[in-house]
PDB file of C-alpha atoms in Angstrom:
ATOM      1  CA  MET V1494     -91.709  43.373  26.149  1.00  0.00           C
ATOM      2  CA  LEU V1495     -93.175  46.195  28.237  1.00  0.00           C
ATOM      3  CA  LEU V1496     -91.145  48.207  30.742  1.00  0.00           C
ATOM      4  CA  GLY V1497     -92.068  51.077  33.047  1.00  0.00           C
ATOM      5  CA  THR V1498     -94.987  51.990  35.271  1.00  0.00           C
ATOM      6  CA  LYS V1499     -98.133  53.020  33.439  1.00  0.00           C
ATOM      7  CA  LEU V1500     -99.574  56.407  34.299  1.00  0.00           C
ATOM      8  CA  THR V1501    -103.345  56.313  34.763  1.00  0.00           C
ATOM      9  CA  PRO V1502    -105.639  59.362  34.966  1.00  0.00           C
ATOM     10  CA  ALA V1503    -106.827  58.279  38.422  1.00  0.00           C
ATOM     11  CA  ALA V1504    -103.300  58.166  39.837  1.00  0.00           C
ATOM     12  CA  VAL V1505    -102.136  61.420  38.240  1.00  0.00           C
ATOM     13  CA  ALA V1506    -105.285  63.346  39.226  1.00  0.00           C
ATOM     14  CA  ASP V1507    -104.263  62.941  42.864  1.00  0.00           C
ATOM     15  CA  MET V1508    -100.940  64.688  42.136  1.00  0.00           C
ATOM     16  CA  SER V1509    -102.621  68.111  41.975  1.00  0.00           C
ATOM     17  CA  ASP V1510    -100.878  70.919  43.866  1.00  0.00           C
ATOM     18  CA  ASP V1511    -104.249  71.593  45.477  1.00  0.00           C
ATOM     19  CA  PRO V1512    -105.580  68.397  47.116  1.00  0.00           C
ATOM     20  CA  THR V1513    -109.085  69.855  47.195  1.00  0.00           C
ATOM     21  CA  ALA V1514    -109.079  70.323  43.412  1.00  0.00           C
ATOM     22  CA  PRO V1515    -107.914  67.190  41.566  1.00  0.00           C
ATOM     23  CA  LEU V1516    -106.703  67.681  38.022  1.00  0.00           C
ATOM     24  CA  SER V1517    -109.163  66.965  35.229  1.00  0.00           C
ATOM     25  CA  GLY V1518    -109.713  67.495  31.526  1.00  0.00           C
ATOM     26  CA  THR V1519    -106.914  68.963  29.432  1.00  0.00           C
ATOM     27  CA  ALA V1520    -104.845  69.905  32.488  1.00  0.00           C
ATOM     28  CA  LEU V1521    -104.832  66.265  33.581  1.00  0.00           C
ATOM     29  CA  ARG V1522    -103.907  65.068  30.111  1.00  0.00           C
ATOM     30  CA  LYS V1523    -101.000  67.508  29.917  1.00  0.00           C
ATOM     31  CA  ARG V1524     -99.760  66.467  33.366  1.00  0.00           C
ATOM     32  CA  ILE V1525     -99.742  62.786  32.389  1.00  0.00           C
ATOM     33  CA  SER V1526     -97.596  63.539  29.352  1.00  0.00           C
ATOM     34  CA  LYS V1527     -95.295  65.838  31.340  1.00  0.00           C
ATOM     35  CA  ILE V1528     -94.640  63.160  33.985  1.00  0.00           C
ATOM     36  CA  ALA V1529     -94.016  60.573  31.267  1.00  0.00           C
ATOM     37  CA  GLN V1530     -91.534  62.900  29.572  1.00  0.00           C
ATOM     38  CA  ASP V1531     -89.761  63.633  32.864  1.00  0.00           C
ATOM     39  CA  ARG V1532     -89.250  59.880  33.312  1.00  0.00           C
ATOM     40  CA  GLY V1533     -88.322  59.338  29.675  1.00  0.00           C
ATOM     41  CA  ASP V1534     -84.527  59.241  29.991  1.00  0.00           C
ATOM     42  CA  ASP V1535     -84.555  56.634  32.749  1.00  0.00           C
ATOM     43  CA  LEU V1536     -87.109  54.605  30.854  1.00  0.00           C
ATOM     44  CA  GLU V1537     -84.970  54.719  27.727  1.00  0.00           C
ATOM     45  CA  LYS V1538     -81.960  53.439  29.662  1.00  0.00           C
ATOM     46  CA  GLN V1539     -84.012  50.468  30.850  1.00  0.00           C
ATOM     47  CA  GLY V1540     -85.200  49.820  27.322  1.00  0.00           C
ATOM     48  CA  VAL V1541     -81.693  49.972  25.862  1.00  0.00           C
ATOM     49  CA  GLU V1542     -80.410  47.553  28.500  1.00  0.00           C
ATOM     50  CA  GLU V1543     -83.205  45.101  27.728  1.00  0.00           C
ATOM     51  CA  ALA V1544     -82.677  45.453  23.962  1.00  0.00           C
ATOM     52  CA  ASN V1545     -78.948  44.790  24.317  1.00  0.00           C
ATOM     53  CA  GLY V1546     -79.776  41.655  26.301  1.00  0.00           C
ATOM     54  CA  MET V1547     -82.060  40.430  23.517  1.00  0.00           C
ATOM     55  CA  LYS V1548     -79.368  41.084  20.950  1.00  0.00           C
ATOM     56  CA  GLU V1549     -76.784  39.175  22.985  1.00  0.00           C
ATOM     57  CA  GLU V1550     -79.171  36.228  23.293  1.00  0.00           C
ATOM     58  CA  TRP V1551     -79.978  36.228  19.575  1.00  0.00           C
ATOM     59  CA  GLY V1552     -76.406  36.387  18.239  1.00  0.00           C
ATOM     60  CA  THR V1553     -74.595  38.018  15.317  1.00  0.00           C
ATOM     61  CA  GLY V1554     -75.956  39.546  12.127  1.00  0.00           C
ATOM     62  CA  VAL V1555     -77.859  42.675  11.123  1.00  0.00           C
ATOM     63  CA  SER V1556     -80.671  43.510  13.525  1.00  0.00           C
ATOM     64  CA  SER V1557     -82.605  46.465  14.929  1.00  0.00           C
ATOM     65  CA  LEU V1558     -82.898  46.984  18.674  1.00  0.00           C
ATOM     66  CA  ILE V1559     -86.280  48.734  18.916  1.00  0.00           C
ATOM     67  CA  VAL V1560     -87.407  50.853  21.878  1.00  0.00           C
ATOM     68  CA  ILE V1561     -90.829  52.548  21.600  1.00  0.00           C
ATOM     69  CA  LYS V1562     -91.670  55.101  24.321  1.00  0.00           C
ATOM     70  CA  ASN V1563     -95.212  56.356  24.868  1.00  0.00           C
ATOM     71  CA  MET V1564     -95.061  59.790  26.497  1.00  0.00           C
ATOM     72  CA  LEU V1565     -98.537  60.859  25.451  1.00  0.00           C
ATOM     73  CA  ASP V1566    -101.518  60.915  27.816  1.00  0.00           C
ATOM     74  CA  VAL V1567    -103.400  57.960  26.306  1.00  0.00           C
ATOM     75  CA  PRO V1568    -102.588  54.289  25.710  1.00  0.00           C
ATOM     76  CA  ILE V1569    -101.637  53.439  22.140  1.00  0.00           C
ATOM     77  CA  THR V1570    -102.704  50.138  20.570  1.00  0.00           C
ATOM     78  CA  PHE V1571    -100.981  48.010  17.943  1.00  0.00           C
ATOM     79  CA  GLN V1572    -102.655  48.108  14.551  1.00  0.00           C
ATOM     80  CA  ASN V1573    -100.467  46.382  11.968  1.00  0.00           C
ATOM     81  CA  ASP V1574     -96.948  45.823  10.672  1.00  0.00           C
ATOM     82  CA  LYS V1575     -95.066  45.007   7.507  1.00  0.00           C
ATOM     83  CA  ASP V1576     -91.642  43.379   7.152  1.00  0.00           C
ATOM     84  CA  TYR V1577     -89.572  44.393   4.120  1.00  0.00           C
ATOM     85  CA  ASN V1578     -86.441  42.509   5.186  1.00  0.00           C
ATOM     86  CA  GLY V1579     -86.138  40.253   8.202  1.00  0.00           C
ATOM     87  CA  HIS V1580     -88.639  39.524  10.965  1.00  0.00           C
ATOM     88  CA  ILE V1581     -89.466  40.051  14.619  1.00  0.00           C
ATOM     89  CA  TRP V1582     -87.594  37.776  17.037  1.00  0.00           C
ATOM     90  CA  LYS V1583     -89.036  35.949  20.067  1.00  0.00           C
ATOM     91  CA  TYR V1584     -91.184  38.762  21.488  1.00  0.00           C
ATOM     92  CA  THR V1585     -94.066  40.095  19.396  1.00  0.00           C
ATOM     93  CA  TYR V1586     -95.107  43.742  19.264  1.00  0.00           C
ATOM     94  CA  ASP V1587     -97.000  44.679  22.417  1.00  0.00           C
ATOM     95  CA  ASP V1588    -100.745  45.083  21.933  1.00  0.00           C
ATOM     96  CA  GLU V1589    -100.926  48.199  24.116  1.00  0.00           C
ATOM     97  CA  ILE V1590     -98.390  50.694  25.464  1.00  0.00           C
ATOM     98  CA  HIS V1591     -99.596  52.949  28.281  1.00  0.00           C
ATOM     99  CA  PRO V1592     -98.265  56.432  29.066  1.00  0.00           C
ATOM    100  CA  GLY V1593     -95.005  56.044  30.977  1.00  0.00           C
ATOM    101  CA  GLN V1594     -94.188  52.694  29.389  1.00  0.00           C
ATOM    102  CA  CYS V1595     -91.868  51.569  26.616  1.00  0.00           C
ATOM    103  CA  SER V1596     -92.017  48.506  24.408  1.00  0.00           C
ATOM    104  CA  VAL V1597     -88.808  46.673  23.515  1.00  0.00           C
ATOM    105  CA  VAL V1598     -88.454  44.246  20.607  1.00  0.00           C
ATOM    106  CA  LEU V1599     -85.663  42.846  18.468  1.00  0.00           C
ATOM    107  CA  HIS V1600     -86.086  42.768  14.684  1.00  0.00           C
ATOM    108  CA  VAL V1601     -83.529  40.588  12.905  1.00  0.00           C
ATOM    109  CA  LYS V1602     -82.321  39.703   9.414  1.00  0.00           C
ATOM    110  CA  THR V1603     -83.431  36.517   7.712  1.00  0.00           C
ATOM    111  CA  SER V1604     -81.077  33.632   8.463  1.00  0.00           C
ATOM    112  CA  ARG V1605     -78.609  32.632   5.741  1.00  0.00           C
ATOM    113  CA  VAL V1606     -79.659  35.567   3.561  1.00  0.00           C
ATOM    114  CA  ALA V1607     -77.604  38.717   2.917  1.00  0.00           C
ATOM    115  CA  SER V1608     -80.346  41.136   3.935  1.00  0.00           C
ATOM    116  CA  GLY V1609     -81.102  43.817   6.463  1.00  0.00           C
ATOM    117  CA  SER V1610     -83.730  44.481   9.103  1.00  0.00           C
ATOM    118  CA  CYS V1611     -86.391  46.758   7.654  1.00  0.00           C
ATOM    119  CA  ALA V1612     -90.041  47.132   8.691  1.00  0.00           C
ATOM    120  CA  THR V1613     -92.972  49.448   9.378  1.00  0.00           C
ATOM    121  CA  ILE V1614     -95.359  49.280  12.334  1.00  0.00           C
ATOM    122  CA  GLY V1615     -98.439  51.285  13.228  1.00  0.00           C
ATOM    123  CA  TYR V1616     -99.947  52.091  16.625  1.00  0.00           C
ATOM    124  CA  ASN V1617    -103.369  53.723  16.973  1.00  0.00           C
ATOM    125  CA  ILE V1618    -103.668  56.956  18.996  1.00  0.00           C
ATOM    126  CA  PRO V1619    -107.176  57.703  20.351  1.00  0.00           C
ATOM    127  CA  GLY V1620    -108.601  60.795  21.961  1.00  0.00           C
ATOM    128  CA  TYR V1621    -107.362  63.660  19.786  1.00  0.00           C
ATOM    129  CA  ASP V1622    -109.043  65.806  17.117  1.00  0.00           C
ATOM    130  CA  ALA V1623    -109.164  62.730  14.854  1.00  0.00           C
ATOM    131  CA  PRO V1624    -108.093  59.075  15.075  1.00  0.00           C
ATOM    132  CA  TYR V1625    -104.372  58.842  14.345  1.00  0.00           C
ATOM    133  CA  THR V1626    -101.970  56.003  13.633  1.00  0.00           C
ATOM    134  CA  TRP V1627     -98.324  56.427  14.624  1.00  0.00           C
ATOM    135  CA  TRP V1628     -96.267  55.281  11.669  1.00  0.00           C
ATOM    136  CA  MET V1629     -92.740  54.030  12.489  1.00  0.00           C
ATOM    137  CA  THR V1630     -90.290  52.661   9.917  1.00  0.00           C
ATOM    138  CA  TRP V1631     -86.684  51.587  10.282  1.00  0.00           C
ATOM    139  CA  TYR V1632     -84.145  50.655   7.638  1.00  0.00           C
ATOM    140  CA  SER V1633     -81.147  48.835   9.143  1.00  0.00           C
ATOM    141  CA  VAL V1634     -79.611  47.804   5.868  1.00  0.00           C
ATOM    142  CA  TRP V1635     -77.103  45.171   4.774  1.00  0.00           C
ATOM    143  CA  SER V1636     -75.291  47.799   2.735  1.00  0.00           C
ATOM    144  CA  GLY V1637     -75.934  51.539   2.647  1.00  0.00           C
ATOM    145  CA  THR V1638     -77.314  54.075   5.120  1.00  0.00           C
ATOM    146  CA  ASN V1639     -79.581  53.286   8.053  1.00  0.00           C
ATOM    147  CA  SER V1640     -82.610  55.539   8.509  1.00  0.00           C
ATOM    148  CA  VAL V1641     -85.895  55.936  10.385  1.00  0.00           C
ATOM    149  CA  TYR V1642     -89.237  57.581   9.689  1.00  0.00           C
ATOM    150  CA  SER V1643     -91.811  58.522  12.335  1.00  0.00           C
ATOM    151  CA  ARG V1644     -95.075  60.423  12.027  1.00  0.00           C
ATOM    152  CA  PRO V1645     -98.661  60.479  13.294  1.00  0.00           C
ATOM    153  CA  LEU V1646    -101.017  60.102  10.325  1.00  0.00           C
ATOM    154  CA  LYS V1647    -104.796  60.231  10.368  1.00  0.00           C
ATOM    155  CA  THR V1648    -105.994  56.641  10.477  1.00  0.00           C
ATOM    156  CA  ASN V1649    -108.155  56.668   7.342  1.00  0.00           C
ATOM    157  CA  PRO V1650    -105.303  57.698   4.991  1.00  0.00           C
ATOM    158  CA  TRP V1651    -103.054  55.200   6.779  1.00  0.00           C
ATOM    159  CA  ASN V1652    -105.527  52.364   6.225  1.00  0.00           C
ATOM    160  CA  GLU V1653    -105.892  53.266   2.565  1.00  0.00           C
ATOM    161  CA  THR V1654    -102.170  53.550   1.789  1.00  0.00           C
ATOM    162  CA  PRO V1655    -100.627  50.483   0.071  1.00  0.00           C
ATOM    163  CA  TRP V1656     -97.576  49.024   1.818  1.00  0.00           C
ATOM    164  CA  ALA V1657     -95.505  49.657  -1.301  1.00  0.00           C
ATOM    165  CA  ASP V1658     -96.224  53.383  -0.987  1.00  0.00           C
ATOM    166  CA  VAL V1659     -95.494  53.355   2.758  1.00  0.00           C
ATOM    167  CA  ALA V1660     -92.125  51.712   2.066  1.00  0.00           C
ATOM    168  CA  ARG V1661     -91.272  54.067  -0.783  1.00  0.00           C
ATOM    169  CA  TYR V1662     -92.122  57.186   1.210  1.00  0.00           C
ATOM    170  CA  SER V1663     -90.337  55.958   4.346  1.00  0.00           C
ATOM    171  CA  GLU V1664     -87.181  55.193   2.418  1.00  0.00           C
ATOM    172  CA  ALA V1665     -87.215  58.473   0.498  1.00  0.00           C
ATOM    173  CA  GLU V1666     -87.907  60.685   3.544  1.00  0.00           C
ATOM    174  CA  GLY V1667     -86.126  58.721   6.267  1.00  0.00           C
ATOM    175  CA  LYS V1668     -83.148  60.134   8.150  1.00  0.00           C
ATOM    176  CA  GLU V1669     -80.799  59.074  10.931  1.00  0.00           C
ATOM    177  CA  ARG V1670     -82.844  61.366  13.199  1.00  0.00           C
ATOM    178  CA  TYR V1671     -86.431  62.235  12.362  1.00  0.00           C
ATOM    179  CA  LYS V1672     -88.957  64.558  14.041  1.00  0.00           C
ATOM    180  CA  ARG V1673     -92.535  65.285  13.037  1.00  0.00           C
ATOM    181  CA  LYS V1674     -95.064  67.617  14.656  1.00  0.00           C
ATOM    182  CA  THR V1675     -98.784  67.132  14.049  1.00  0.00           C
ATOM    183  CA  GLY V1676    -100.888  69.504  16.130  1.00  0.00           C
ATOM    184  CA  VAL V1677    -100.080  68.891  19.802  1.00  0.00           C
ATOM    185  CA  ILE V1678     -98.466  65.526  19.008  1.00  0.00           C
ATOM    186  CA  THR V1679     -94.743  65.257  18.257  1.00  0.00           C
ATOM    187  CA  SER V1680     -93.048  62.015  17.280  1.00  0.00           C
ATOM    188  CA  LYS V1681     -89.343  61.307  16.995  1.00  0.00           C
ATOM    189  CA  GLY V1682     -87.134  58.512  15.759  1.00  0.00           C
ATOM    190  CA  LYS V1683     -83.397  57.966  15.806  1.00  0.00           C
ATOM    191  CA  THR V1684     -80.972  55.282  14.688  1.00  0.00           C
ATOM    192  CA  SER V1685     -77.225  55.032  14.035  1.00  0.00           C
ATOM    193  CA  GLN V1686     -74.945  53.601  11.382  1.00  0.00           C
ATOM    194  CA  ALA V1687     -74.030  50.531  13.454  1.00  0.00           C
ATOM    195  CA  SER V1688     -74.668  47.128  11.847  1.00  0.00           C
ATOM    196  CA  SER V1689     -77.228  46.439  14.588  1.00  0.00           C
ATOM    197  CA  PRO V1690     -78.377  49.887  15.682  1.00  0.00           C
ATOM    198  CA  LEU V1691     -80.466  50.941  18.619  1.00  0.00           C
ATOM    199  CA  VAL V1692     -83.645  52.408  17.129  1.00  0.00           C
ATOM    200  CA  ILE V1693     -85.515  54.688  19.525  1.00  0.00           C
ATOM    201  CA  PHE V1694     -89.006  56.022  18.857  1.00  0.00           C
ATOM    202  CA  ASN V1695     -90.910  58.338  21.168  1.00  0.00           C
ATOM    203  CA  ILE V1696     -94.121  60.306  21.039  1.00  0.00           C
ATOM    204  CA  TYR V1697     -95.399  63.057  23.339  1.00  0.00           C
ATOM    205  CA  ARG V1698     -97.633  66.087  23.748  1.00  0.00           C
ATOM    206  CA  ASN V1699     -95.695  69.204  22.779  1.00  0.00           C
ATOM    207  CA  ASP V1700     -98.020  71.403  24.860  1.00  0.00           C
ATOM    208  CA  ALA V1701     -97.420  69.568  28.149  1.00  0.00           C
ATOM    209  CA  GLU V1702     -96.412  71.986  30.899  1.00  0.00           C
TER     210      GLU V1702
END
């Protein structure tokens, strides 16, 4: 489920301090990301409220309340996903998330099975020095420590990496809070040790002024 108002280059270009000189190029891209980041806290609150509503509708048991915020300057597009334990509930992953928007989904344990909610998803990021895929993993476990992993990875290595290796690396490197910088792109992920944690991912330009 998508929330928030998407930021388009056409709309943001008109926000220039000098009306006779609309923003363009890198300056425009940075401004889009900066506006998205400035709105990020309010957007996250909306996402958390929606995720809690999904959880209440679904019921009890281990689940992951996922909020994905795009605070870059380009739309990101869904590429693929892999469930290790559990499955997505009711709403599928959004095909596209524009700057200034967040995607909210609920990932739940398998019914009548003592398991957790664990998965990886990838979203493609166009328009940078190379094609990237944003790799997001969460482990909301039946027993043990919850963790997340979040990083932009060049798309070719991502496509060539077996899911077993993705899972192994995510589990080994995952933390309750994770941050990864790749060039001008920074991605973050955070979870908690609740049985059904809020899992927040966000991605942004770290050079936005």
